[in-house]
Coordinates of C-alpha atoms and ligand atoms in Angstrom, one line a residue:
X1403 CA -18.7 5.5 0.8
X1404 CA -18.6 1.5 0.8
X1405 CA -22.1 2.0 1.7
X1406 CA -23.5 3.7 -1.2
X1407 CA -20.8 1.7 -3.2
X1408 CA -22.6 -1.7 -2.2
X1409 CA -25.9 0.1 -2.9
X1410 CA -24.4 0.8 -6.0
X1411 CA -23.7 -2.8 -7.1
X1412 CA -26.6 -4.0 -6.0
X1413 CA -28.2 -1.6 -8.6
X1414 CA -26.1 -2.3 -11.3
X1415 CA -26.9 -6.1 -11.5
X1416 CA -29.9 -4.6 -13.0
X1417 CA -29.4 -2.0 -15.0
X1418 CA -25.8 -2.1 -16.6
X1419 CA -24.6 -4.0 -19.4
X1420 CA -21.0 -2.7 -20.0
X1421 CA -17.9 -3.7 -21.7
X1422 CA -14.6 -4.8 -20.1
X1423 CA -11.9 -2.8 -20.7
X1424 CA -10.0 -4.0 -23.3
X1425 CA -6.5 -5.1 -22.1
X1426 CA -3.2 -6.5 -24.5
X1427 CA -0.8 -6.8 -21.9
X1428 CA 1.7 -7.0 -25.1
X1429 CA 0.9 -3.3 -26.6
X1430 CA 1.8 -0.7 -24.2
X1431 CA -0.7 1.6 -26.0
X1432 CA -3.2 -0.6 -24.2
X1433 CA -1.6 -0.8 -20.8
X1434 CA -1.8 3.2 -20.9
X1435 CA -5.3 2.9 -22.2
X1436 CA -6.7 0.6 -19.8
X1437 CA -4.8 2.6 -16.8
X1438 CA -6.1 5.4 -17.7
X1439 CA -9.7 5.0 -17.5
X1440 CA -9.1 3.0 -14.1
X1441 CA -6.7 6.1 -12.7
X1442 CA -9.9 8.3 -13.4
X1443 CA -11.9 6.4 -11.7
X1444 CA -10.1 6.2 -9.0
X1445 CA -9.8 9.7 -8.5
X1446 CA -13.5 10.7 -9.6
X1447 CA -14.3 8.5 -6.9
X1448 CA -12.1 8.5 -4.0
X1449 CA -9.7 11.3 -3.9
X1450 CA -9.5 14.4 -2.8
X1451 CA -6.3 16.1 -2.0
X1452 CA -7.9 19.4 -0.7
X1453 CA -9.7 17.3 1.9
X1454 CA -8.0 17.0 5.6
X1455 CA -8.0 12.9 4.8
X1456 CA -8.0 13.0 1.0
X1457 CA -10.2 10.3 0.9
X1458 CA -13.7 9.3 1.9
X1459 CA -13.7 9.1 5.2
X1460 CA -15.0 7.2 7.0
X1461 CA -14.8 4.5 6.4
X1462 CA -11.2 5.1 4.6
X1463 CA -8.3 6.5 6.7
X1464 CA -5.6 8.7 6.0
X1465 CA -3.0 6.3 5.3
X1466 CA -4.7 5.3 2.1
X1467 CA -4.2 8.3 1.0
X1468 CA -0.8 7.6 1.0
X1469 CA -1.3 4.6 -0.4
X1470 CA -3.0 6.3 -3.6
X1471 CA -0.4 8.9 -4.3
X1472 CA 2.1 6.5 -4.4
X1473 CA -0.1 4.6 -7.0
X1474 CA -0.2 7.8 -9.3
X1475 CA 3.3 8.3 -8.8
X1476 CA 4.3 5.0 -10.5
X1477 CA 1.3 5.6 -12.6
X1478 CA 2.8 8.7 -13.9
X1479 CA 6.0 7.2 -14.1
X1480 CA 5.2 3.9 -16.2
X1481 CA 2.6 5.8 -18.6
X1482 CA 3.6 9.4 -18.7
X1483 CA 0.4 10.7 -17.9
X1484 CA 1.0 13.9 -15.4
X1485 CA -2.6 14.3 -15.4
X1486 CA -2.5 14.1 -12.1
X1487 CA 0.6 15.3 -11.1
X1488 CA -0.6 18.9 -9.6
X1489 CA -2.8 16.9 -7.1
X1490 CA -0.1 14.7 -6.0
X1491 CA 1.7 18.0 -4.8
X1492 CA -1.3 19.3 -3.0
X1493 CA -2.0 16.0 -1.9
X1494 CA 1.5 15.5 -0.4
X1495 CA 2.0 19.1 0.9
X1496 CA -1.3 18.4 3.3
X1497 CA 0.5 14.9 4.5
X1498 CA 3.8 16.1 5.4
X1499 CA 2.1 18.7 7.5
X1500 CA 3.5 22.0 8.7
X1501 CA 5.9 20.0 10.9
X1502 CA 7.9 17.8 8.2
X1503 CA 7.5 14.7 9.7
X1504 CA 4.1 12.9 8.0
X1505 CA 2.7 13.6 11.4
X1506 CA -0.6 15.7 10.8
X1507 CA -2.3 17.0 13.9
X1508 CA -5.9 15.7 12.7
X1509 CA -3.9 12.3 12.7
X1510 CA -2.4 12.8 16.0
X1511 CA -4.3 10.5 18.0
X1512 CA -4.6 7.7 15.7
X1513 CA -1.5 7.4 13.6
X1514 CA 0.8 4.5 13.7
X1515 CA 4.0 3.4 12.4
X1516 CA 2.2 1.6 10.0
X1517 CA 0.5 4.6 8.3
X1518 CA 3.6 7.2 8.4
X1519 CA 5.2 4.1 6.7
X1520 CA 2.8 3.8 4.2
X1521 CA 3.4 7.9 3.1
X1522 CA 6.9 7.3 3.6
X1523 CA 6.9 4.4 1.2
X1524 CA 5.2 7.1 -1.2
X1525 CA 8.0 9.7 -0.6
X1526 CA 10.6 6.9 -1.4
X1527 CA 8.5 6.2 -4.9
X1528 CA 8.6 9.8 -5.8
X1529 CA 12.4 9.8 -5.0
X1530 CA 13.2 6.9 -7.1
X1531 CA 10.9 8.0 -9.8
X1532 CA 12.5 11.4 -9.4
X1533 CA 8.9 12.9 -9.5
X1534 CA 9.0 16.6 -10.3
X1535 CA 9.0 18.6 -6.7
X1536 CA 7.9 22.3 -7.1
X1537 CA 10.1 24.8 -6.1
X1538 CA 7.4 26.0 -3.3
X1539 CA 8.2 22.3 -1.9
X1540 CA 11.5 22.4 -2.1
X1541 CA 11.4 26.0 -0.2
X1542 CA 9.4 24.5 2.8
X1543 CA 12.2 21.8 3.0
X1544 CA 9.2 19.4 2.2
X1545 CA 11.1 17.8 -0.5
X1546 CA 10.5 13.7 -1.1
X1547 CA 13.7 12.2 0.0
X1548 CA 14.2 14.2 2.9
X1549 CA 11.1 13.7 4.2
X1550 CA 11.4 10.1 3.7
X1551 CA 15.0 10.1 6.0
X1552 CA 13.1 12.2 8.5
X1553 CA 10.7 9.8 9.2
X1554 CA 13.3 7.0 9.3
X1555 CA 15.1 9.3 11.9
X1556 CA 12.2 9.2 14.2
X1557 CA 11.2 5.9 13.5
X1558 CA 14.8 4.8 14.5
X1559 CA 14.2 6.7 17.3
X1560 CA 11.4 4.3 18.0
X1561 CA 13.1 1.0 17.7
X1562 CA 12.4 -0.8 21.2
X1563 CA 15.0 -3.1 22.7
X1564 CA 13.0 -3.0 25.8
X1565 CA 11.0 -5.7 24.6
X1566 CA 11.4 -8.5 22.5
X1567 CA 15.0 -7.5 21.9
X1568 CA 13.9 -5.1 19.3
X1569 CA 11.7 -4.2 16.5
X1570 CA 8.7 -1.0 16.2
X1571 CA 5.4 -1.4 18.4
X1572 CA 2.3 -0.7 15.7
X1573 CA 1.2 2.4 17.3
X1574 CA 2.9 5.5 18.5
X1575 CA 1.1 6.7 21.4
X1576 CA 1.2 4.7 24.3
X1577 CA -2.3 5.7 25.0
X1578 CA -3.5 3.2 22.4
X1579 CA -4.8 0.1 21.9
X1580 CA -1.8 -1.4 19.8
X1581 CA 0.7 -0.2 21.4
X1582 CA 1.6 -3.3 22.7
X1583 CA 1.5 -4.8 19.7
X1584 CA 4.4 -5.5 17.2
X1585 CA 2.9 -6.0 13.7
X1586 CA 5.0 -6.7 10.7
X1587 CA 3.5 -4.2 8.2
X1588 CA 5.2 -1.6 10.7
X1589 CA 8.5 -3.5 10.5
X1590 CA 8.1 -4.3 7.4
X1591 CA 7.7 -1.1 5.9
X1592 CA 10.4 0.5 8.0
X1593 CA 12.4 -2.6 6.8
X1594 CA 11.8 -1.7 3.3
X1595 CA 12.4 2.2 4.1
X1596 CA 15.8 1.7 5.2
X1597 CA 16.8 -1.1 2.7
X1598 CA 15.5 1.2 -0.1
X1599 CA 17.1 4.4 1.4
X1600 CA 20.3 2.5 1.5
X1601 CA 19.9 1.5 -2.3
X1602 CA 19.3 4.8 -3.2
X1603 CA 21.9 6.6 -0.9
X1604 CA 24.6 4.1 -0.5
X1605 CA 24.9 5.4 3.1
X1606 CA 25.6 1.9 5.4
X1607 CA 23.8 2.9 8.2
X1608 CA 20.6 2.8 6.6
X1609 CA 21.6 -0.7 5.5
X1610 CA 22.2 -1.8 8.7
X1611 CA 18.8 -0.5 10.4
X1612 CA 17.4 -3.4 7.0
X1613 CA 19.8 -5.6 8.5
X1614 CA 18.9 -5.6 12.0
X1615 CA 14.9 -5.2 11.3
X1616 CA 14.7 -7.8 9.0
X1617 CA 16.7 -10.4 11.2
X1618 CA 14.8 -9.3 14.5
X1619 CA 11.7 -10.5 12.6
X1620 CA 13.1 -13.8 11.5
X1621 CA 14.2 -14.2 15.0
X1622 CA 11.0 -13.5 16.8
X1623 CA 9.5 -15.5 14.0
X1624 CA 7.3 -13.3 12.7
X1625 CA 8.3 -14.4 9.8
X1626 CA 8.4 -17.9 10.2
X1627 CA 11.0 -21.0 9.4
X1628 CA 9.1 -21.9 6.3
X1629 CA 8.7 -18.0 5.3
X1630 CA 4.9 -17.8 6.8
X1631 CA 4.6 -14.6 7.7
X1632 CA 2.0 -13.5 10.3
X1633 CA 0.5 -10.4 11.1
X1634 CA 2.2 -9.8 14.1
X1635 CA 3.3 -10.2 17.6
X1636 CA 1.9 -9.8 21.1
X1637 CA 3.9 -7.6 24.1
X1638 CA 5.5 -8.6 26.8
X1639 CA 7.5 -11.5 25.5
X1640 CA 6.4 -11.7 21.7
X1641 CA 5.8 -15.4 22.3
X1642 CA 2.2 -15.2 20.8
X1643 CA 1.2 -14.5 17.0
X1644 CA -1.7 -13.2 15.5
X1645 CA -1.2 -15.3 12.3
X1646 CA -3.3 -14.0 9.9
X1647 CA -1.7 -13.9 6.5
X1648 CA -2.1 -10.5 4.3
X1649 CA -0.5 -10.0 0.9
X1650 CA 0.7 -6.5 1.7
X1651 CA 3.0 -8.1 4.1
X1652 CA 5.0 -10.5 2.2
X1653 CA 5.0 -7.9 -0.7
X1654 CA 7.0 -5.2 1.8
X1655 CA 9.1 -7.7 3.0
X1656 CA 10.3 -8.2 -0.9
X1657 CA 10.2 -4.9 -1.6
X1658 CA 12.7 -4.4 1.3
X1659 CA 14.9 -8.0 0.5
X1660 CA 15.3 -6.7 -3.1
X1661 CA 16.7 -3.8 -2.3
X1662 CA 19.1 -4.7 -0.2
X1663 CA 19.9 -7.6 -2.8
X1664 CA 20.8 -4.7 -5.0
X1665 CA 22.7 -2.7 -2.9
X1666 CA 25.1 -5.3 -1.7
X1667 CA 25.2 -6.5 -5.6
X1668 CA 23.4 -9.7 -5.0
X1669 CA 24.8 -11.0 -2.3
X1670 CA 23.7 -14.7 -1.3
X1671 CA 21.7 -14.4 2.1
X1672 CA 19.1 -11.7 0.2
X1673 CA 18.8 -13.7 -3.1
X1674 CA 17.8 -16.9 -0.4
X1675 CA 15.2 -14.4 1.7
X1676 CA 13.5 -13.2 -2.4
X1677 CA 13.3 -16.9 -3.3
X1678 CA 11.9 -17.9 -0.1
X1679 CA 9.5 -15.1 0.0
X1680 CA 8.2 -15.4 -3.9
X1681 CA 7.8 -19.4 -3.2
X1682 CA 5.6 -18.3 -0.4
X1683 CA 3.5 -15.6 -2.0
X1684 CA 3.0 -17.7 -4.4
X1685 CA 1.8 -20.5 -2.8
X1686 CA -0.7 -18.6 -0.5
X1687 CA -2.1 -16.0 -2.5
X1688 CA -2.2 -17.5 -5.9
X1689 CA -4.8 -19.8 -7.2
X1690 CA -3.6 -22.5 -8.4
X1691 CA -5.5 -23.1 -11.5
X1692 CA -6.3 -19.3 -13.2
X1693 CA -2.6 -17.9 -11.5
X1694 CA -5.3 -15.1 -9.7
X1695 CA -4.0 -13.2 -6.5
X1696 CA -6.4 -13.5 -3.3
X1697 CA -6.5 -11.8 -0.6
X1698 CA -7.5 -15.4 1.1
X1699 CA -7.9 -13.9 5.0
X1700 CA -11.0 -11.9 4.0
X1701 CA -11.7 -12.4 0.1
X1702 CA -14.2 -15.2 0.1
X1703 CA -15.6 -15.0 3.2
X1704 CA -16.3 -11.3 2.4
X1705 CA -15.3 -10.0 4.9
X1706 CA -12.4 -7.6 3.7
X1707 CA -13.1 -4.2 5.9
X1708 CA -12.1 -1.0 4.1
X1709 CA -8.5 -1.3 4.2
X1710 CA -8.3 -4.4 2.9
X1711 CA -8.6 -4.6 -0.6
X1712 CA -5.9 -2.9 -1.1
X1713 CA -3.6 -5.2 -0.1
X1714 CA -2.9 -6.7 -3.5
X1715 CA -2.4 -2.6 -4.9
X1716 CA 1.2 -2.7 -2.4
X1717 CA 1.8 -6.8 -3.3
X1718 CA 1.7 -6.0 -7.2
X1719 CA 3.8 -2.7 -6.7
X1720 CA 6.4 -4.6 -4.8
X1721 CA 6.5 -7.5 -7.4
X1722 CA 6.8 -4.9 -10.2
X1723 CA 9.3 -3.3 -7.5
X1724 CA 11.5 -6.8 -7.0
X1725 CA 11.4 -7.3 -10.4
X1726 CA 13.4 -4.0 -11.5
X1727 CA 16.1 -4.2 -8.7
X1728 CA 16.5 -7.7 -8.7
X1729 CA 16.0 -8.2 -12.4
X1730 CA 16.5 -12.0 -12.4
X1731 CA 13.1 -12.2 -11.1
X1732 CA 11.7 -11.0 -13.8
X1733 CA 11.2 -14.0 -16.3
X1734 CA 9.3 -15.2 -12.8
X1735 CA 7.5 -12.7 -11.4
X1736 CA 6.3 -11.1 -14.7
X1737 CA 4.3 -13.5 -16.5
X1738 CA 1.9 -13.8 -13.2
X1739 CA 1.4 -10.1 -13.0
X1740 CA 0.4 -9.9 -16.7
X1741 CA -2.1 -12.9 -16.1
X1742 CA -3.1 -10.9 -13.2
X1743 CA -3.4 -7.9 -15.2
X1744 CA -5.6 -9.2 -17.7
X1745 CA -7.9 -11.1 -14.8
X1746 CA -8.3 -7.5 -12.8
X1747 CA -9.1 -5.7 -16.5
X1748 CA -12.2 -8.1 -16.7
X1749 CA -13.6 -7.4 -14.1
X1750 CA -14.1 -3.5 -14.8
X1751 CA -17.1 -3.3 -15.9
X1752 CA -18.9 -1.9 -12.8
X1753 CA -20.5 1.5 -11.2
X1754 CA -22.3 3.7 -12.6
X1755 CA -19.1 4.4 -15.4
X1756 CA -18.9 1.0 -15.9
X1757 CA -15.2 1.3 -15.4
X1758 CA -15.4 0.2 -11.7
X1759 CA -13.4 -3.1 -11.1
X1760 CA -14.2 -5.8 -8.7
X1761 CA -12.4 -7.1 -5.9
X1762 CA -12.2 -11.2 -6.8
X1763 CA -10.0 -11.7 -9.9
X1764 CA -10.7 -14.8 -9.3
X1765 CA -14.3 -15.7 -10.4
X1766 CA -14.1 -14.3 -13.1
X1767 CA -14.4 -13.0 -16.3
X1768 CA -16.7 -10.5 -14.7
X1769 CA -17.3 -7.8 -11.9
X1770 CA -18.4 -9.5 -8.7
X1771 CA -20.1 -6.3 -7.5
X1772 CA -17.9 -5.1 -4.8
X1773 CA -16.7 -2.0 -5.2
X1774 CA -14.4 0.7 -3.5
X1775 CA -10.8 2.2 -3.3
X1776 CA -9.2 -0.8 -2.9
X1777 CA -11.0 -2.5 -5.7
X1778 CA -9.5 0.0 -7.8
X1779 CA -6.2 0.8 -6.7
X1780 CA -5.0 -2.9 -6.9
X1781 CA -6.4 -3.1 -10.7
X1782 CA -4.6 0.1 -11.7
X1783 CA -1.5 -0.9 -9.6
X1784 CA -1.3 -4.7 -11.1
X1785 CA -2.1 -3.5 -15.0
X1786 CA 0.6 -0.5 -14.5
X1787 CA 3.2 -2.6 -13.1
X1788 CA 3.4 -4.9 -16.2
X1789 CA 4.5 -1.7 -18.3
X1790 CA 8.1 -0.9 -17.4
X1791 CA 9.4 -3.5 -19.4
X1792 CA 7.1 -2.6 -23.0
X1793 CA 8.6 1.2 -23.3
X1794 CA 11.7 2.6 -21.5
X1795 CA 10.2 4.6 -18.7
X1796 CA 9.2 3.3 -15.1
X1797 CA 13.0 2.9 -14.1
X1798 CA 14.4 4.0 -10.6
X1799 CA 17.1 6.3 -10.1
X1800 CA 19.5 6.9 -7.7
X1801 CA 21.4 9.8 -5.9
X1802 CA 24.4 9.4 -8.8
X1803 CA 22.4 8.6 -11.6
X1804 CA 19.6 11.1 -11.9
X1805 CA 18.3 10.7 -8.5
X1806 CA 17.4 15.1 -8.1
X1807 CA 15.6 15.2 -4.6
X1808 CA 17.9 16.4 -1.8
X1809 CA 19.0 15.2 1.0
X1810 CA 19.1 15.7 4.5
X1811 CA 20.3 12.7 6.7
X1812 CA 19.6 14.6 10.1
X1813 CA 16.1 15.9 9.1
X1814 CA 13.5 15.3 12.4
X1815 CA 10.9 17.2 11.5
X1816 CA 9.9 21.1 13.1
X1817 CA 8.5 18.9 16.7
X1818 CA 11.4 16.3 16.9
X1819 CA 8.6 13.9 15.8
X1820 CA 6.3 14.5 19.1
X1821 CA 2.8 14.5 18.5
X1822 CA 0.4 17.0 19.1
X1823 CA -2.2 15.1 21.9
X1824 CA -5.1 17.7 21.5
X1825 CA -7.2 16.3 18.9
X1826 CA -10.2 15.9 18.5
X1827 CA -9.8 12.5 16.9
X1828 CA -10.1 8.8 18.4
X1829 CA -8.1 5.8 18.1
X1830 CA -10.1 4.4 14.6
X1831 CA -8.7 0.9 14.4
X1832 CA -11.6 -0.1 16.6
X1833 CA -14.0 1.8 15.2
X1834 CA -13.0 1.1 11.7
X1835 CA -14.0 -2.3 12.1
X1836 CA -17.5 -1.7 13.5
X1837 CA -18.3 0.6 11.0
X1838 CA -17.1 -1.7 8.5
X1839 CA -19.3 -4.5 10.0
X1840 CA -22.4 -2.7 10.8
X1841 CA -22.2 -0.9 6.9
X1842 CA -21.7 -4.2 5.5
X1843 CA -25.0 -5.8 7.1
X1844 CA -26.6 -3.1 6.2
X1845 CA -25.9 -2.3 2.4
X1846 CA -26.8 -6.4 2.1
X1847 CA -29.9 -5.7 3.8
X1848 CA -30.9 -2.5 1.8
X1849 CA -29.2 -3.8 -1.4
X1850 CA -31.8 -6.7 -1.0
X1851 CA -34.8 -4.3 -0.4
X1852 CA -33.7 -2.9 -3.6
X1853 CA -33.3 -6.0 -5.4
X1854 CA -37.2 -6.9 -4.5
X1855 CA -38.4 -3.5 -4.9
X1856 CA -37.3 -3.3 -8.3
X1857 CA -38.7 -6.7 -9.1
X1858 CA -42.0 -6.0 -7.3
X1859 CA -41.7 -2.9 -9.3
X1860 CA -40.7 -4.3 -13.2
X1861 CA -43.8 -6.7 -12.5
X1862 CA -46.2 -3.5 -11.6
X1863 CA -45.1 -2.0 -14.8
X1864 CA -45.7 -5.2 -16.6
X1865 CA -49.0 -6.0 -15.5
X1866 CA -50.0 -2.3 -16.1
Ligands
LIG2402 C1 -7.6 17.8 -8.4 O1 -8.4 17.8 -7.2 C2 -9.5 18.6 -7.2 C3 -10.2 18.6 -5.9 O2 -10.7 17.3 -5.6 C4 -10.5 18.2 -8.4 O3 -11.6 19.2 -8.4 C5 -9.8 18.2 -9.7 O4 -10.6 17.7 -10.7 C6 -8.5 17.3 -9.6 N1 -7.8 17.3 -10.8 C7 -7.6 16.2 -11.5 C8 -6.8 16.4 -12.8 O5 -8.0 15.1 -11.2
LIG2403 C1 20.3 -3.2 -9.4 O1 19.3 -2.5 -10.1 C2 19.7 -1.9 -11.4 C3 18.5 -1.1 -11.9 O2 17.4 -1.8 -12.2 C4 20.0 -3.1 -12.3 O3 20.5 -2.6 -13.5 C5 21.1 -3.9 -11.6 O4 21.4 -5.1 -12.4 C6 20.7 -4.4 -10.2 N1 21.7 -5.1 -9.6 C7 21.7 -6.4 -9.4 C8 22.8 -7.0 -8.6 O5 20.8 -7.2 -9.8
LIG2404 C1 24.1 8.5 6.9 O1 22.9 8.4 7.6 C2 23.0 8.6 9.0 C3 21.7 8.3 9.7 O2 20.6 9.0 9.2 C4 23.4 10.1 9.2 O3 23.6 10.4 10.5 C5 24.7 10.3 8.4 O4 25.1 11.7 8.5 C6 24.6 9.9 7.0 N1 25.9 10.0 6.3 C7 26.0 10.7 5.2 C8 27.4 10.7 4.6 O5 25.1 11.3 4.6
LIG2405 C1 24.4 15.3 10.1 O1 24.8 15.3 11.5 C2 26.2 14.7 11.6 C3 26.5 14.5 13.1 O2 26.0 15.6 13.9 C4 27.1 15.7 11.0 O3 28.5 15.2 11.1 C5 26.8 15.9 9.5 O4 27.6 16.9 8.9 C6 25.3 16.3 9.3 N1 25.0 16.2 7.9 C7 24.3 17.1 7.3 C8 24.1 16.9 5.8 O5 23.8 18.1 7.9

C-alpha cells in the first residue's frame, strides 16, 4: 500500500493541481466539512472491516486498525456523522474475536501488549462516547466496556514483579523477540486503561493498577527526572534505555495523568505529572516558530516505517482528551491544536482525490508527497479534536451520568486470555521494518524512473 502510495506521489507532482481543504477552525460547519472529506478518505483507502486485519496489510498491522476505529468513534462523536458507524461494529466484532479478549487467532503469534492496548484504548473511547452497541453485541457479551475490563484483567495478570520490580514486557509470548523488553507504549497504555477505567467506574482498584504503573515507570526512569520519556527498557535489570522519543508516548502518558487528575478531583501530584508532561511535549515535538507537531525520530530524516505516522493521530486525541477531563488545560493545549489543525488541512491536497494529506505539517502550506494511513488519521484526528468546544457534543460520560455500556469487572475472556500458538503467522516487528525499508528504496527508485520517463516522454510529445 505505501508502495503504490509513494508511486502515487511521485505521480501527482505532475499531474495534480488541487485545492486545500478549506479549514475555519472558528465555524464548526467547517471543522465537520473538512473532517469529512478526510474520514472518506481514510476509509476509501485504508479500511476494511470485513478483512481479517482491516487494513492493508502488509505493510499495516492489525493494531492500527484499532487505532482507526477509535478515530471514527470520536469522529462520530465530535461531528455527528454515523456514516460510518455500521463498520465500526463489524469492524469491532472481528477484533474482539470469538474469545472476548482482543486476542484474534490470526494475531496469535504476533500480538503484544502494546496492540491489545491500542483496541482497548478504542473500547474505552466507545464507552466514554457511549457509542451505540447493537443488541447482537451486547448478546455475545462483546459489549465496549466490558471488553475493555477484560483485557485489563489479563493484562493485570501480566504485570511482572519478577523483573524490574514491575511493569508489562512488550510482547506476550515468550517465544518472541520483545519479550524481554519493557516498552512504555505498553505501560503506557495499560496506564491510561486503568486510570480511565477508574474515571469512568470510580472502582479504586483500577486506580491503583494507574498508580502503581505510572510510578514503576518514573522509578525505572523510563520516564525520566526531566519528563523525557524513552521508548523503553531492556530485561534483566532495566538499567539500559532505548531512548528514542515518540509522540504517541508522551500523549498516553497524559491521557492516563488526566484522568486520574479527574478522578481524585485534581489532586496535586497529577496536576504536577500534566504540567511536566505538556512542558515536555511541547518542547520536543513542537516547532518552535510555525507551533507544528513533528514526529522528530523519523519525520525529517524520512524514515517513519508504516506505523509511524500515526503517532501524532493518538498525541492529538490525548491532548483533545486532557483537555476535556482536565479542563484547565484547555486555554493551553487548545490554541496549538487549532494551529495544528489548520497546518495538517493545507497539506490535503494529495492522491489521486486530491484530498490526501501529507505527513510534515511543518513545511508547509502544501502536501509533501507522502502519503498513507497515518498521514491521514493524524489530520482527521488533530482537525476533529479542535471541535468539542464549538457545539456541545464530543463530551465523555460516565457510569452515573449517561455512561450505558455494562459492566463486568471479572470478565477474562472465553480462553482466560491464553493464546492460541497454531498460527500460521510470524512475529512481524522484524519483518515490518524490512519491508518498510526495502519498499521505501524502492518506490524512490521507481518514483524516479517515473519522474524521467514522463519527462523523456512530455519532450517526445513536444518535439513531435
Ligand atoms: C463499509 O465497509 C465495506 C467493506 O469494506 C465497504 O464496501 C463500505 O463502503 C463501507 N461503508 C462505508 C459507509 O464506508
Ligand atoms: C472532570 O471532568 C469533567 C467532565 O469534563 C469536568 O466537568 C470536571 O471539571 C473535571 N474535574 C476536574 C477536577 O477538573
Ligand atoms: C472493581 O474491580 C476489581 C478488579 O477488576 C473487581 O474485582 C471488583 O469486583 C470491582 N468492584 C466492583 C464494585 O465492581
Ligand atoms: C466479581 O468477582 C468478585 C470476587 O469473586 C465477586 O465478589 C463479585 O460479585 C463479582 N462481580 C460481578 C459483577 O460478577
Amino acid at each position: 500500500m505505501r508502495f503504490s502510495s509513494l508511486l502515487a506521489g511521485g505521480l501527482l507532482v505532475l499531474t495534480q493541481t488541487a485545492a486545500a481543504i478549506e479549514l475555519d477552525v472558528d465555524s464548526y460547519d467547517s471543522i465537520k466539512a473538512a473532517t469529512k472529506i478526510i474520514a472518506r478518505e481514510l476509509a476509501n483507502g485504508y479500511w476494511d472491516p470485513y478483512s481479517v486485519h482491516g487494513v492493508p496489510h502488509p505493510p499495516y498491522y492489525w493494531w492500527l486498525h484499532g487505532a482507526i476505529l477509535g478515530g471514527i468513534v470520536d469522529y462520530w462523536a465530535m461531528t455527528g456523522d454515523d456514516t460510518y458507524n455500521a463498520n465500526v461494529t463489524v469492524g469491532w466484532l472481528r477484533g474482539v474475536s470469538p474469545s472476548l479478549d482482543l486476542q484474534p487467532d490470526e494475531q496469535s503469534f504476533s500480538e503484544g501488549n502494546d496492540d491489545q492496548g491500542f483496541w482497548s484504548i478504542m473500547s474505552m473511547d466507545a464507552t466514554e462516547r457511549a457509542f451505540p452497541e447493537t443488541e447482537g453485541q451486547q448478546e455475545m457479551q462483546a459489549g465496549f466496556l466490558e471488553i475493555t475490563q477484560t483485557v485489563q484483567n489479563l493484562q493485570a495478570g501480566r504485570w511482572d514483579d519478577q523483573t524490574c520490580g514491575g511493569g508489562l514486557r512488550w510482547q506476550i509470548n515468550p517465544t518472541n523477540d520483545g519479550y524481554l523488553y519493557k516498552n512504555t507504549i505498553s505501560n503506557g497504555l495499560f496506564f491510561q486503561q486503568s486510570a480511565r477505567l477508574a474515571r469512568y467506574t470510580k472502582n479504586q482498584t483500577y486506580a491503583d493498577w494507574a498508580e502503581r504503573t505510572y510510578k514503576w515507570m518514573r522509578e525505572v526512569k523510563v520516564i525520566k527526572d526531566d519528563f523525557y520519556v524513552t521508548d523503553g527498557t531492556w530485561l534483566p535489570d532495566c538499567k539500559k534505555f532505548t531512548e528514542k522519543r515518540w509522540s504517541y508516548n508522551y500523549g498516553t502518558l497524559l491521557a492516563g495523568c488526566a484522568a486520574m487528575y479527574n478522578f481524585t478531583n485534581g489532586e496535586a501530584y497529577w496536576k504536577e505529572q500534566i504540567d511536566s508532561l505538556l512542558q515536555a511535549t511541547y518542547a520536543t515535538f513542537f516547532h518552535p516558530e510555525s507551533g507544528a507537531i513533528m514526529e522528530i525520530q523519523c519525520q525529517d530524516s524520512n524514515t517513519c516505517n508504516a506505523d509511524q505516522p500515526s503517532f501524532k493521530a493518538y498525541l492529538s486525541r490525548w491532548m483533545g482528551y486532557t483537555a476535556q477531563v482536565a479542563p484547565y488545560t484547555y486555554n493551553d493545549i487548545m490554541p496549538r491544536l487549532r494551529t495544528n489543525a489548520k497546518l495538517a488541512a493545507a497539506t490535503c491536497t494529495g492522491g489521486p482525490s486530491g484530498t490526501a494529506c501529507g505527513l510534515k505539517w511543518n513545511t508547509g502550506p502544501e502536501f509533501d508527497g507522502i502519503m498513507g494511513l497515518g498521514e491521514q488519521l493524524s489530520a482527521l484526528e488533530v482537525i476533529q479534536n479542535t471541535a468539542p468546544w464549538v457545539a456541545p457534543v464530543g463530551f465523555v460520560v460516565d457510569m452515573d451520568n449517561g455512561g450505558t455500556s455494562k459492566s463486568n469487572p471479572n470478565g477474562t475472556g472465553t480462553r482466560g486470555g491464553v493464546h492460541n500458538r497454531n498460527s500460521q503467522y510470524l512475529p512481524y516487528r522484524l519483518r515490518d521494518y524490512n519491508i518498510t525499508l526495502a519498499d521505501r528504496v524502492g518506490a524512490a527508485i521507481i518514483t524516479l524512473v517515473i519522474v524521467v520517463v514522463f519527462t523523456l516522454g512530455a519532450r517526445f510529445t513536444m518535439i513531435h
